[in-house]
Short mmCIF file of C-alpha atoms in Angstrom, two decimals:
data_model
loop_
_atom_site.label_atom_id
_atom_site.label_comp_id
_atom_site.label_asym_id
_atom_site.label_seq_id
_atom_site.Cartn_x
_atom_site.Cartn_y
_atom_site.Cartn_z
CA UNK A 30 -72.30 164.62 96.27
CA UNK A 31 -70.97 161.21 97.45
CA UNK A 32 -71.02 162.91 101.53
CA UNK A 33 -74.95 163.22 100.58
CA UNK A 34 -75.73 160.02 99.65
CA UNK A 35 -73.62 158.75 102.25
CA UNK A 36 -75.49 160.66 105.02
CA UNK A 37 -78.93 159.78 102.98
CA UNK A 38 -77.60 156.16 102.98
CA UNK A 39 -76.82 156.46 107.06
CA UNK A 40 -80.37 157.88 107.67
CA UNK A 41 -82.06 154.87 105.94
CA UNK A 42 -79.68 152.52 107.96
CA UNK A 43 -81.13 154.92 110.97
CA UNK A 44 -84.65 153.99 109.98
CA UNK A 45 -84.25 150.54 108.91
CA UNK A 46 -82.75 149.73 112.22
CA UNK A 47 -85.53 151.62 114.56
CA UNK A 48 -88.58 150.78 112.42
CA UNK A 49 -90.55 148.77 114.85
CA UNK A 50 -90.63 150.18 118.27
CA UNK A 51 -89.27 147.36 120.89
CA UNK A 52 -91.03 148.77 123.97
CA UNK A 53 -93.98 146.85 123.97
CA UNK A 54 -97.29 148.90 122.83
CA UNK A 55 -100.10 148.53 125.81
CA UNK A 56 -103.02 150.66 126.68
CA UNK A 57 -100.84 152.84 128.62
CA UNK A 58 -98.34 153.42 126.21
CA UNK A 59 -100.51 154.07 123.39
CA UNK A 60 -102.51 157.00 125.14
CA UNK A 61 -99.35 158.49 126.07
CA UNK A 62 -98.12 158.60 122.52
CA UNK A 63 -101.53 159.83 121.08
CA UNK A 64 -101.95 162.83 123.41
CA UNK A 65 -98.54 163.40 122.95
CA UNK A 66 -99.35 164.05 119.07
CA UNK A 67 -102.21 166.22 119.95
CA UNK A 68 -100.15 168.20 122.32
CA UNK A 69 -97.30 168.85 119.78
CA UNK A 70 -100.19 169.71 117.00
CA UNK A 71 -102.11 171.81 118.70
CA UNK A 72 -98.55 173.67 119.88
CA UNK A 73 -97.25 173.80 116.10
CA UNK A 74 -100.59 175.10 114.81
CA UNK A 75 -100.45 178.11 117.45
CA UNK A 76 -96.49 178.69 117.04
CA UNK A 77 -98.57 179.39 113.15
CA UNK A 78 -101.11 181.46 114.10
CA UNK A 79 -98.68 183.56 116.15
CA UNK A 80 -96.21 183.63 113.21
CA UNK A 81 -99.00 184.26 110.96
CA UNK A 82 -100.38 187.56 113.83
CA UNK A 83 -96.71 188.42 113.64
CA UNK A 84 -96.35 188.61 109.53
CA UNK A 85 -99.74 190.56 108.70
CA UNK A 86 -99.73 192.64 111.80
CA UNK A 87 -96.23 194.21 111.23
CA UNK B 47 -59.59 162.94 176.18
CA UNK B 48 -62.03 159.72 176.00
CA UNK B 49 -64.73 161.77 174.05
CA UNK B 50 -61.80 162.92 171.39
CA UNK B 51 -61.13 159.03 171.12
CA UNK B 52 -64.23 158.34 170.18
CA UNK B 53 -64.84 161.02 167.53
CA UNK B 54 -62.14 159.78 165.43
CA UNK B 55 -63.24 156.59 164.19
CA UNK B 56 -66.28 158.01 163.23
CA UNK B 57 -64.99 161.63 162.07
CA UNK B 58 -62.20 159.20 160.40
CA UNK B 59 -65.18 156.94 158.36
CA UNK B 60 -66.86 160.27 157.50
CA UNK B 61 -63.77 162.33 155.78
CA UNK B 62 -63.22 158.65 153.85
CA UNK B 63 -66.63 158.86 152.52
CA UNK B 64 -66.11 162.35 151.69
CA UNK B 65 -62.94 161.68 149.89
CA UNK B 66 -64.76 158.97 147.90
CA UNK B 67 -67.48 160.57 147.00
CA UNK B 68 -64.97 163.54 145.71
CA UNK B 69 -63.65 161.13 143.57
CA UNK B 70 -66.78 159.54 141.76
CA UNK B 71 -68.92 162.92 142.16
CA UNK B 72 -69.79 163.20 138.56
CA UNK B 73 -73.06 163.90 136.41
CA UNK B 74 -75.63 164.86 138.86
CA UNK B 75 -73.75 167.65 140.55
CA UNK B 76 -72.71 168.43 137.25
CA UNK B 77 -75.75 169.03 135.36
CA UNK B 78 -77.96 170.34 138.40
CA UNK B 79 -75.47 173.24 139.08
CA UNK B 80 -75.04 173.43 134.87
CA UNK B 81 -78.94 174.36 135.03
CA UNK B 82 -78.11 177.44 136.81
CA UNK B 83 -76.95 178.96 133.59
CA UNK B 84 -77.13 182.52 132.52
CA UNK B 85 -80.63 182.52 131.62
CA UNK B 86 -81.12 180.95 135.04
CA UNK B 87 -79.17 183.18 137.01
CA UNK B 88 -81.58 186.24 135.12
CA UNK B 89 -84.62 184.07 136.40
CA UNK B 90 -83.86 184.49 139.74
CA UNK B 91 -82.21 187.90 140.04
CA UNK B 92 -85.50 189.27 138.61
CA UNK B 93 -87.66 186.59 141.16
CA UNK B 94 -85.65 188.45 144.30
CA UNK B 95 -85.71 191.87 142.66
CA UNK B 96 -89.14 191.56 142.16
CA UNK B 97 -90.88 189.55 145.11
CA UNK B 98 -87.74 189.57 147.67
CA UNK B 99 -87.62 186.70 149.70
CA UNK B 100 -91.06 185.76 149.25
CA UNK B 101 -90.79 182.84 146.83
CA UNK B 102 -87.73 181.56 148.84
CA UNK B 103 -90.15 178.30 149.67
CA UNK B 104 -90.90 177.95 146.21
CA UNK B 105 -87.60 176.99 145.44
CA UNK B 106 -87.10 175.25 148.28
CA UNK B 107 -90.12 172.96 146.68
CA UNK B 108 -88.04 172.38 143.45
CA UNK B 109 -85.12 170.34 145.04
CA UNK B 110 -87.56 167.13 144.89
CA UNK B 111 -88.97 168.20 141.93
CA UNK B 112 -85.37 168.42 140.19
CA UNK B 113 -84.25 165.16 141.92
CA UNK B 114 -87.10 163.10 140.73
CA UNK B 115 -86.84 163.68 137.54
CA UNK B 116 -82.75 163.26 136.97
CA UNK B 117 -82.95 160.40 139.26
CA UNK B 118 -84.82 158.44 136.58
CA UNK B 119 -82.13 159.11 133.80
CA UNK B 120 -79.43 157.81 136.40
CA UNK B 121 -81.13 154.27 136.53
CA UNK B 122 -82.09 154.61 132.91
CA UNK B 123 -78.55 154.99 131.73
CA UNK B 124 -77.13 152.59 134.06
CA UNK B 125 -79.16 149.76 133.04
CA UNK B 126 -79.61 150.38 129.47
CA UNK B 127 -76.48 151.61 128.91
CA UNK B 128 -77.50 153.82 126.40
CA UNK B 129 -78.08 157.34 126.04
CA UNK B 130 -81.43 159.15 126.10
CA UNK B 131 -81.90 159.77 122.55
CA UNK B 132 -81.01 156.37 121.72
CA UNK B 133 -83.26 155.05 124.18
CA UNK B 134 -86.19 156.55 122.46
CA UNK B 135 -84.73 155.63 119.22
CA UNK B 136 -84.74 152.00 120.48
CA UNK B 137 -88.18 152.71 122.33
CA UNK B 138 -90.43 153.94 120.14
CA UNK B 139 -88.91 154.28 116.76
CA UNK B 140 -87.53 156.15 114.35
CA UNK B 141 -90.41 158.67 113.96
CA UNK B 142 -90.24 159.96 117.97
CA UNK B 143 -86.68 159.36 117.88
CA UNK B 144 -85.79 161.92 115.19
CA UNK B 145 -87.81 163.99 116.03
CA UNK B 146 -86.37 164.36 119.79
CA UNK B 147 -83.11 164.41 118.12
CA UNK B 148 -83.65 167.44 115.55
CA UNK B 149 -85.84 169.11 118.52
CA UNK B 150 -82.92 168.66 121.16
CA UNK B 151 -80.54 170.42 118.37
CA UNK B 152 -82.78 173.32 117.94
CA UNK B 153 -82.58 173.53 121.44
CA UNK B 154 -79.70 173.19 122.34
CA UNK B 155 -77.79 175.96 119.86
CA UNK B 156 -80.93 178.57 120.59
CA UNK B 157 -80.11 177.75 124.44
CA UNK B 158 -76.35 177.71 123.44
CA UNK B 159 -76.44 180.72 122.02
CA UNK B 160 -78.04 182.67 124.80
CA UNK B 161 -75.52 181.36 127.17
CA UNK B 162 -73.03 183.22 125.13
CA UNK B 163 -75.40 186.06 125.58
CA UNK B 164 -74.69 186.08 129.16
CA UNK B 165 -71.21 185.20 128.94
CA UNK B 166 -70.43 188.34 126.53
CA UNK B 167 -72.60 190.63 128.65
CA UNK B 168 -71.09 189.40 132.53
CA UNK B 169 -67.25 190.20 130.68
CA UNK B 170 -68.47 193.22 128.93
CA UNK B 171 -68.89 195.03 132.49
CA UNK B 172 -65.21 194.53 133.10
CA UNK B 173 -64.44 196.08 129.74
CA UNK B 174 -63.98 192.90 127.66
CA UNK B 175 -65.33 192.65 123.76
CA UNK B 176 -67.30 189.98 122.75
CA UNK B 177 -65.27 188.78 120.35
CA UNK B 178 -62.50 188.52 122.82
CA UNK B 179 -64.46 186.70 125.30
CA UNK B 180 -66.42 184.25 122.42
CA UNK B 181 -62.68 182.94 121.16
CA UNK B 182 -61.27 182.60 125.08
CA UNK B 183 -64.74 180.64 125.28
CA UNK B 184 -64.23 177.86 122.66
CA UNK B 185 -60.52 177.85 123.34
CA UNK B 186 -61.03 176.83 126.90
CA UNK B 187 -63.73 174.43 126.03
CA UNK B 188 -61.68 172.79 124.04
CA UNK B 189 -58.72 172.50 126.70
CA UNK B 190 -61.43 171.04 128.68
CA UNK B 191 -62.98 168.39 126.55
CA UNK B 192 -60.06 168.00 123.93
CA UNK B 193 -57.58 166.08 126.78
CA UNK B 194 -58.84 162.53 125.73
CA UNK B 195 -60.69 161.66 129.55
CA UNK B 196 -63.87 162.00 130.88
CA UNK B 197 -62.93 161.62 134.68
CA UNK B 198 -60.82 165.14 133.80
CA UNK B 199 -63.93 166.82 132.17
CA UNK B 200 -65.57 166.24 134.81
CA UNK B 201 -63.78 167.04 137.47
CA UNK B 202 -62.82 170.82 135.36
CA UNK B 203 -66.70 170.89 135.28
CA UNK B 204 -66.82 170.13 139.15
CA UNK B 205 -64.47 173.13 139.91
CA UNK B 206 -66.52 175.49 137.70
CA UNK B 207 -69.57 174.22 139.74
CA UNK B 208 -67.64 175.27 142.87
CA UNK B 209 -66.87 178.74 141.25
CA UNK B 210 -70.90 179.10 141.14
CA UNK B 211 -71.14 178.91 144.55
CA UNK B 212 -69.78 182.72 144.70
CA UNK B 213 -73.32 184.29 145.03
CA UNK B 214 -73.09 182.62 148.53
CA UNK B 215 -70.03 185.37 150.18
CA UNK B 216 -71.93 187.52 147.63
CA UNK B 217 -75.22 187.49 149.40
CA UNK B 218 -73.25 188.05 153.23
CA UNK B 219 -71.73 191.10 151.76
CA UNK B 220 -75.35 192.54 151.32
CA UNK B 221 -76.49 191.85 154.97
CA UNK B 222 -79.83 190.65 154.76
CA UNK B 223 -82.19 190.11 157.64
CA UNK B 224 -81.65 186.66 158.65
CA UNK B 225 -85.33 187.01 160.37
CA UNK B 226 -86.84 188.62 157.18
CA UNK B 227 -85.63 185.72 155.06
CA UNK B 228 -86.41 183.24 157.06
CA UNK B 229 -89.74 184.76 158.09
CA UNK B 230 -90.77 185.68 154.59
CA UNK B 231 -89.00 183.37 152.65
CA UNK B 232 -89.44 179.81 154.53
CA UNK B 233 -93.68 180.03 154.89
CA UNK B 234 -94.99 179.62 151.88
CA UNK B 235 -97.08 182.71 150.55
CA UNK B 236 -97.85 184.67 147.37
CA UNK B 237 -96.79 188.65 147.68
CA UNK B 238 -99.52 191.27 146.34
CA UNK B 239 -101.76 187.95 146.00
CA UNK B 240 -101.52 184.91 143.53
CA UNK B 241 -101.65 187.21 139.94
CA UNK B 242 -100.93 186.40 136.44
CA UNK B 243 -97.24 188.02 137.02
CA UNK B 244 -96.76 186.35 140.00
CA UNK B 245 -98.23 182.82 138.03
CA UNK B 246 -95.32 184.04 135.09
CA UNK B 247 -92.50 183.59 137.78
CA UNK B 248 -93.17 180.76 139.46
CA UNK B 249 -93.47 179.01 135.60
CA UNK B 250 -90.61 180.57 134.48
CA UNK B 251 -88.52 179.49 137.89
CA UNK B 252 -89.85 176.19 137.10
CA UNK B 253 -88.26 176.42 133.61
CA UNK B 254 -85.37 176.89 134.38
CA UNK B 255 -85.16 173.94 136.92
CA UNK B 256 -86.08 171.27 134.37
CA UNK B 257 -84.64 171.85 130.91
CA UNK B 258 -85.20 169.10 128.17
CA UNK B 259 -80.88 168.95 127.93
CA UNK B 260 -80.74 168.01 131.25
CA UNK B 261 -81.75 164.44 130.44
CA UNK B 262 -80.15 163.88 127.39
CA UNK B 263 -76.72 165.29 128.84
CA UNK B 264 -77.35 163.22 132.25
CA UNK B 265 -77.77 159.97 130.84
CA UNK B 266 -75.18 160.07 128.44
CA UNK B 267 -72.89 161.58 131.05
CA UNK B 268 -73.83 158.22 133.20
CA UNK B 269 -73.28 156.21 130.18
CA UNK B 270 -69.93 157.62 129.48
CA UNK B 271 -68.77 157.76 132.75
CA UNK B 272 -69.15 153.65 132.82
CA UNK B 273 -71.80 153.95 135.60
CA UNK B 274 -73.41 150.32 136.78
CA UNK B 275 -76.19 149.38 138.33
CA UNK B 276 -74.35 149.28 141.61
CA UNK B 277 -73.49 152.51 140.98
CA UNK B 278 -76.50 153.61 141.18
CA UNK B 279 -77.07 154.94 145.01
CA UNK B 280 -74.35 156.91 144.47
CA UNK B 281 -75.71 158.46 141.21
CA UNK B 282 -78.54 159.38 143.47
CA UNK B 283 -76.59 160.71 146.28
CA UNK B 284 -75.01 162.56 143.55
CA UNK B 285 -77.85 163.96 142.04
CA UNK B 286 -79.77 164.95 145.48
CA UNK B 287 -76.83 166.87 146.21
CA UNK B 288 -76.82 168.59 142.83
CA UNK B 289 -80.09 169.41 143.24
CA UNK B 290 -79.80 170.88 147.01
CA UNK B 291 -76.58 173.02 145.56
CA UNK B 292 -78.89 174.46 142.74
CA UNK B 293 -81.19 175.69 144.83
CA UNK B 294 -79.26 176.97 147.56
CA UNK B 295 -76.92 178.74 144.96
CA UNK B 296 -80.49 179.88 143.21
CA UNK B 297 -81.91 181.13 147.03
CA UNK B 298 -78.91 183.57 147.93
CA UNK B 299 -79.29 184.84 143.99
CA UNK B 300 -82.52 185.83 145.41
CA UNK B 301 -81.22 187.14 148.60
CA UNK B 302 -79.25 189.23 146.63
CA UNK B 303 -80.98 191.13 144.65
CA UNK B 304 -84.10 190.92 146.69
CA UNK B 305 -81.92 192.54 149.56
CA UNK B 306 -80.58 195.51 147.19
CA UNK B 307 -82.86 195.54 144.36
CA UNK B 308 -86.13 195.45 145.85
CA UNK B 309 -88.92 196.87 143.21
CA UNK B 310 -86.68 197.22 140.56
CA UNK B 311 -87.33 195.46 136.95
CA UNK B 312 -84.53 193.03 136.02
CA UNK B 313 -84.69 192.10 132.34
CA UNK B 314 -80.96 190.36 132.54
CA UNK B 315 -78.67 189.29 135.13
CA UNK B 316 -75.96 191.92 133.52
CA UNK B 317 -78.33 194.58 134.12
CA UNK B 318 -78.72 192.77 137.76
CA UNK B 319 -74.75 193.10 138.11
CA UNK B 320 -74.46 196.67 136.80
CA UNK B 321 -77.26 197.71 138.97
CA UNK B 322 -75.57 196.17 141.67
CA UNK B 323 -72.18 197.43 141.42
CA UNK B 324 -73.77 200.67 141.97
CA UNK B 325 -74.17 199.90 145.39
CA UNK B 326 -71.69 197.17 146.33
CA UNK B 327 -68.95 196.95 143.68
CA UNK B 328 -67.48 193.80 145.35
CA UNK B 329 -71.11 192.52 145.36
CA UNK B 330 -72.03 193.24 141.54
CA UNK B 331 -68.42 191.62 140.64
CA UNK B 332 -69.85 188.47 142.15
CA UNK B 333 -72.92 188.41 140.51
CA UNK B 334 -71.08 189.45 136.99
CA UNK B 335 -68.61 186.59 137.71
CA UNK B 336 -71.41 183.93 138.49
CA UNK B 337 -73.11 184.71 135.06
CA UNK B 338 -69.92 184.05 133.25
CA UNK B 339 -69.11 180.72 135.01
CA UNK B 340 -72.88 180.02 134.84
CA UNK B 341 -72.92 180.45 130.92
CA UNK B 342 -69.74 178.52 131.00
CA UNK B 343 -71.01 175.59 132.26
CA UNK B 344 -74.16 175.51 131.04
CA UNK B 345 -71.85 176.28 127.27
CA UNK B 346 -69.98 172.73 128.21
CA UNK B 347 -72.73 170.73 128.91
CA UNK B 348 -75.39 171.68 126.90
CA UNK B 349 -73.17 171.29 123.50
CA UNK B 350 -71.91 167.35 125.14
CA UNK B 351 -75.77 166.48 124.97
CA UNK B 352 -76.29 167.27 121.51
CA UNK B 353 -72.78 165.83 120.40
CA UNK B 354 -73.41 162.52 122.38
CA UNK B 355 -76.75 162.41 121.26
CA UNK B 356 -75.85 162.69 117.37
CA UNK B 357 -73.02 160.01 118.16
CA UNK B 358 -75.35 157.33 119.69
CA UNK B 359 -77.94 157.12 116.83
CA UNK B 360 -75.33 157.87 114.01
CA UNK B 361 -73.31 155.01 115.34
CA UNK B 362 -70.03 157.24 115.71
CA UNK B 363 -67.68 156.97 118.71
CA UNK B 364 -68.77 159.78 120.90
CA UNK B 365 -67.02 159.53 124.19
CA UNK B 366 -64.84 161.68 126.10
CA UNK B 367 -62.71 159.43 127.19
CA UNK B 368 -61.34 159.11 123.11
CA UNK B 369 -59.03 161.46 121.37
CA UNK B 370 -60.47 163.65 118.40
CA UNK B 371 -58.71 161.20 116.22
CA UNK B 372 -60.77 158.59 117.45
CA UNK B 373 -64.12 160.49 117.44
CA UNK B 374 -63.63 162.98 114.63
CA UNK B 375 -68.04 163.55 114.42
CA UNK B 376 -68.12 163.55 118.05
CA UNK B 377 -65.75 166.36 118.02
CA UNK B 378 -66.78 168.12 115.37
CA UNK B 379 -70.56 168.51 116.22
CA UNK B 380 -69.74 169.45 119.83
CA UNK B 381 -67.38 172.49 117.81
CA UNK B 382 -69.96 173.09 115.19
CA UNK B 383 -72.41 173.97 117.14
CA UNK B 384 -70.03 175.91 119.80
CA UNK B 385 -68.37 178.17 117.24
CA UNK B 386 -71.74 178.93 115.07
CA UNK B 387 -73.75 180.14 118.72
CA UNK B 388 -70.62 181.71 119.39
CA UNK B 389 -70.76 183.76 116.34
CA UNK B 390 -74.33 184.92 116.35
CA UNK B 391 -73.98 186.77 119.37
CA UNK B 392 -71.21 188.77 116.83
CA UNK B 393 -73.20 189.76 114.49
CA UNK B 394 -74.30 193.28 114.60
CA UNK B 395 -78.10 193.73 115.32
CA UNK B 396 -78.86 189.86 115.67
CA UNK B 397 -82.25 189.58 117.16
CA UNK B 398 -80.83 188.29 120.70
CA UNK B 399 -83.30 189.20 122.84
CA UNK B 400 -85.87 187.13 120.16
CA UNK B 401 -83.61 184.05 120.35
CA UNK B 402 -83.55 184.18 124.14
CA UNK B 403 -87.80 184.00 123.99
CA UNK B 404 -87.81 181.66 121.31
CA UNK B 405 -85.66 178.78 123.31
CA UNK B 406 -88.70 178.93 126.17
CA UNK B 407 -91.26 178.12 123.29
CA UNK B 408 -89.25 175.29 121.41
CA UNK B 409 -88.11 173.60 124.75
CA UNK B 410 -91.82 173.29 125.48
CA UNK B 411 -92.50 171.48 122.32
CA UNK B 412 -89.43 168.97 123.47
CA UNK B 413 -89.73 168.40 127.08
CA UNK B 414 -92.84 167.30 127.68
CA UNK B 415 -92.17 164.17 124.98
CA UNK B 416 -88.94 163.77 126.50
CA UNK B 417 -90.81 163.42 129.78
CA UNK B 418 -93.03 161.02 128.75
CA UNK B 419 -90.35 159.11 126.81
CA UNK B 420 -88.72 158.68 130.30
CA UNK B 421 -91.61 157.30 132.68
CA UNK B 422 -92.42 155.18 129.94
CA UNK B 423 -88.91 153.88 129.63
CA UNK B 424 -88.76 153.49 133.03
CA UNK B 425 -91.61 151.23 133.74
CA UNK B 426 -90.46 148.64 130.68
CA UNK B 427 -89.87 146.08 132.89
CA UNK B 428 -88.24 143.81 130.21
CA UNK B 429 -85.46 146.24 130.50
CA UNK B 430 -85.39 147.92 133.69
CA UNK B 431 -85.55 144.75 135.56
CA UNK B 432 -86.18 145.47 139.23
CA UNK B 433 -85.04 148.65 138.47
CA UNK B 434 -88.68 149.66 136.99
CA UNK B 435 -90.46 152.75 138.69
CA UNK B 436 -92.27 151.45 142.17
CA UNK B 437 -96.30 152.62 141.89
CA UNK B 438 -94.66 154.88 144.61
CA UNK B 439 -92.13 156.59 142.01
CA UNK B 440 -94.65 156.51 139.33
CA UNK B 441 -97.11 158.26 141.28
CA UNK B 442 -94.75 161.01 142.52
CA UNK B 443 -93.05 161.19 138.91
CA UNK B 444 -96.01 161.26 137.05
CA UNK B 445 -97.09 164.20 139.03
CA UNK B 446 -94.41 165.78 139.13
CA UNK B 447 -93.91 165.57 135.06
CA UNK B 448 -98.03 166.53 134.81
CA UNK B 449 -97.39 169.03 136.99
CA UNK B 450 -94.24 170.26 134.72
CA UNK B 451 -96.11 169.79 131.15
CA UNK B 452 -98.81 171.96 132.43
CA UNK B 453 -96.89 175.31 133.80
CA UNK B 454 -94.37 175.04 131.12
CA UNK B 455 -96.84 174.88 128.46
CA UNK B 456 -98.18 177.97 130.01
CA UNK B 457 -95.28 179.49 130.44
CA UNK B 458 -94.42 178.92 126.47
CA UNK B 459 -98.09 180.35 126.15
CA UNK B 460 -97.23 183.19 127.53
CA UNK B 461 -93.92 183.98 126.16
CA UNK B 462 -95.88 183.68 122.91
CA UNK B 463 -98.65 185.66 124.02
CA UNK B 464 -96.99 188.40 127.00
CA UNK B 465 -101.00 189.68 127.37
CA UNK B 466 -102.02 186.12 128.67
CA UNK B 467 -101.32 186.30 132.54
CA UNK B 468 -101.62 190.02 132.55
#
């Protein structure tokens, strides 16, 4: 129980200590990270679908 | 006599540059030859089986393409001093950097485990069973990583590298047309015309050039290794070299089977092998040997990158130059994730040939961020210094990584969906 909250405790150090991003946010980098989301969604929603083909088609 | 005299200074400087790059070749050779690993070496025996020498020049095309993009990491982790996952930690946060971090250890153990795919299949020609050959595996991995240096790792690594150069006597014993290949192979053009199964080679030659480990193991490996910024022409000499040796080692694969095989379907590098012995034994024993050593290598390296990258963001010691006392977590990941790859290629009816798909979809969902990640990084000129990306570098890396995104997105595409290119 204790190796838990010890790990839980480490991830919240993790998150604590990487919470603001220190490269600095411009135009550039800001495009990049928002197609970057709508790459990885629109990948995760057809990894779905396929799983989803797979499951009712046999 | 007086032209003798004046070969030797220069022959003399030469063999003393040799020597010292022998001594501080490291990373790059390392983790370009590493990326010829089994599923690799599979890549191109079908690529030659299928097309011959045709789509030599296409892989000729991917030395740049490999060397732009592990260049980066080498000025990344020399200046930073930091590995890539904590780099986009530090970067841009916890949110990116986790998930990079969980998506590099999916990764990694899928791609793990079908490196012990290839290294049960290459020793089950000679008679060996997989158990036998998964225990010799993690034994001599950890003689290799478990002596408390990296400079020793890394040279072991280096002499496994050498060992993959076997396809080279392999591909004399075959006696190709040296006119055909270079007639064929060195101008560029599409066999049977540009189709969607041509289009589903060159992708899937392209993913195997640039895996998403490659940069997390390369800029650790720089990090560890106690690379500086003056290092850093030699990390590049380094890395061009890798990346010449793993496609030269990737063009006589080709030769190969393109020389013996012609028209027949290769669906593993095994099957290559067995096929081959057939007609050469001497020749098929070469091919069987460089899928071992190939999974091998690609076994070490690709477990370091998730066991360094877990120790820079957990804050444990993870380098190989400590003993497992030292860097118990270190250790243990790098095992963990060994022995549990290890075993799934054990157990009966384990859906192997789904695991070895599945890796080309998740690493598509990693490397493009990881891609990104890194020409951002690199052009954070609060950090980088002078050694920011030129216009000149960001132009020819950012079409280069564009250019990567797109055909390995495809290629995912069409692992998900085989009917796609068709």
């Amino acid at each position: 129980m204790s190796a838990f909250r010890n790990l839980s405790a480490k991830i919240a150090a993790i998150n604590a200590r990487y919470r603001e991003p220190r490269i600095e946010m411009s135009r550039a980098v800001r495009v990049s990270l928002m197609v970057l989301r709508v790459y990885l969604l629109a990948l995760v929603a057809l990894m779905v679908y396929k799983f989803v083909m797979i499951v009712t088609q046999g | 006599m007086n032209f003798f005299a004046k070969l030797y200074y220069p022959l003399r400087k030469a063999w003393k540059a040799v020597r010292l790059y022998l001594v501080i070749a490291g990373p790059g050779i390392v983790v370009m030859v590493a990326d010829n690993d089994a599923g690799g070496i599979t890549t191109y025996a079908a690529t030659g089986a299928k097309y011959g020498y045709h789509l030599i020049w296409f892989l000729l095309i991917l030395i740049p393409v490999a060397y732009y993009v592990q260049e980066m990491t080498v000025r990344l982790g020399a200046v930073t001093k930091r590995g890539h996952a904590e780099a986009i930690f530090d970067g841009f946060g916890a949110f990116w950097g986790w998930f990079s971090l969980i998506d590099l250890l999916i990764v990694d153990w899928l791609t793990l485990v079908t490196e012990f795919i290839g290294m049960t299949a290459a020793l089950g020609l000679f008679g060996v069973p997989p158990w036998i050959t998964v225990v010799a595996v993690i034994v001599l991995m950890a003689v290799i990583v478990l002596n408390g240096r990296y400079w020793t790792f890394e040279k072991l690594a280096l002499l496994f590298c050498a060992l993959n150069l076997i396809y080279i006597p392999g591909a004399f014993l075959v006696h190709p047309s040296v006119r055909d290949v270079l007639h064929q192979g060195l101008i560029p053009n599409f066999a049977g015309g540009f189709n969607g199964e041509l289009f589903f080679f060159l992708m899937a030659n392209i993913g195997t050039t640039i895996a998403p480990w490659m940069l997390f193991f390369q800029q650790s490996a720089v990090v560890d290794k106690g690379m500086l910024e003056k290092d850093i022409p030699w990390g590049r000499f380094d890395t061009l070299l890798g990346s010449i040796v793993t496609v030269v080692v990737a063009v006589f694969i080709v030769i190969v089977t393109g020389t013996v095989l012609p028209g027949v379907d290769i669906d593993s590098a095994a099957q290559a092998s067995q096929e081959l012995m057939k007609t050469d034994r001497y020749v098929g024993t070469f091919l069987a040997i460089g899928l071992f050593d190939a999974g091998l290598l690609g076994a070490i390296c690709i477990s370091l990158a998730s066991s360094w990258a877990f120790g820079e963001i957990f804050g444990w010691a993870h380098s190989l130059n400590t003993k497992i006392r030292q860097a118990p977590w270190f250790y243990a990941t790098y095992f963990f994730t060994l022995v549990t790859a290890g075993l799934v290629v054990l157990i009966p009816q384990a859906p192997l040939v789904l695991i070895t798909l599945f890796v080309q979809v998740i690493a598509v969902t990693l490397l493009p961020a990881a891609l990104v990640f890194l020409i951002l990084l690199l052009n954070d000129r609060k950090t980088m210094g002078e050694r920011c990306n030129t216009p000149g570098q960001n132009l020819i890396g950012g079409v280069i990584v564009v250019s990567i995104i797109v055909l390995s997105t495809l290629y995912g595409f069409s692992v998900l969906f085989p009917n796609l290119f068709k």
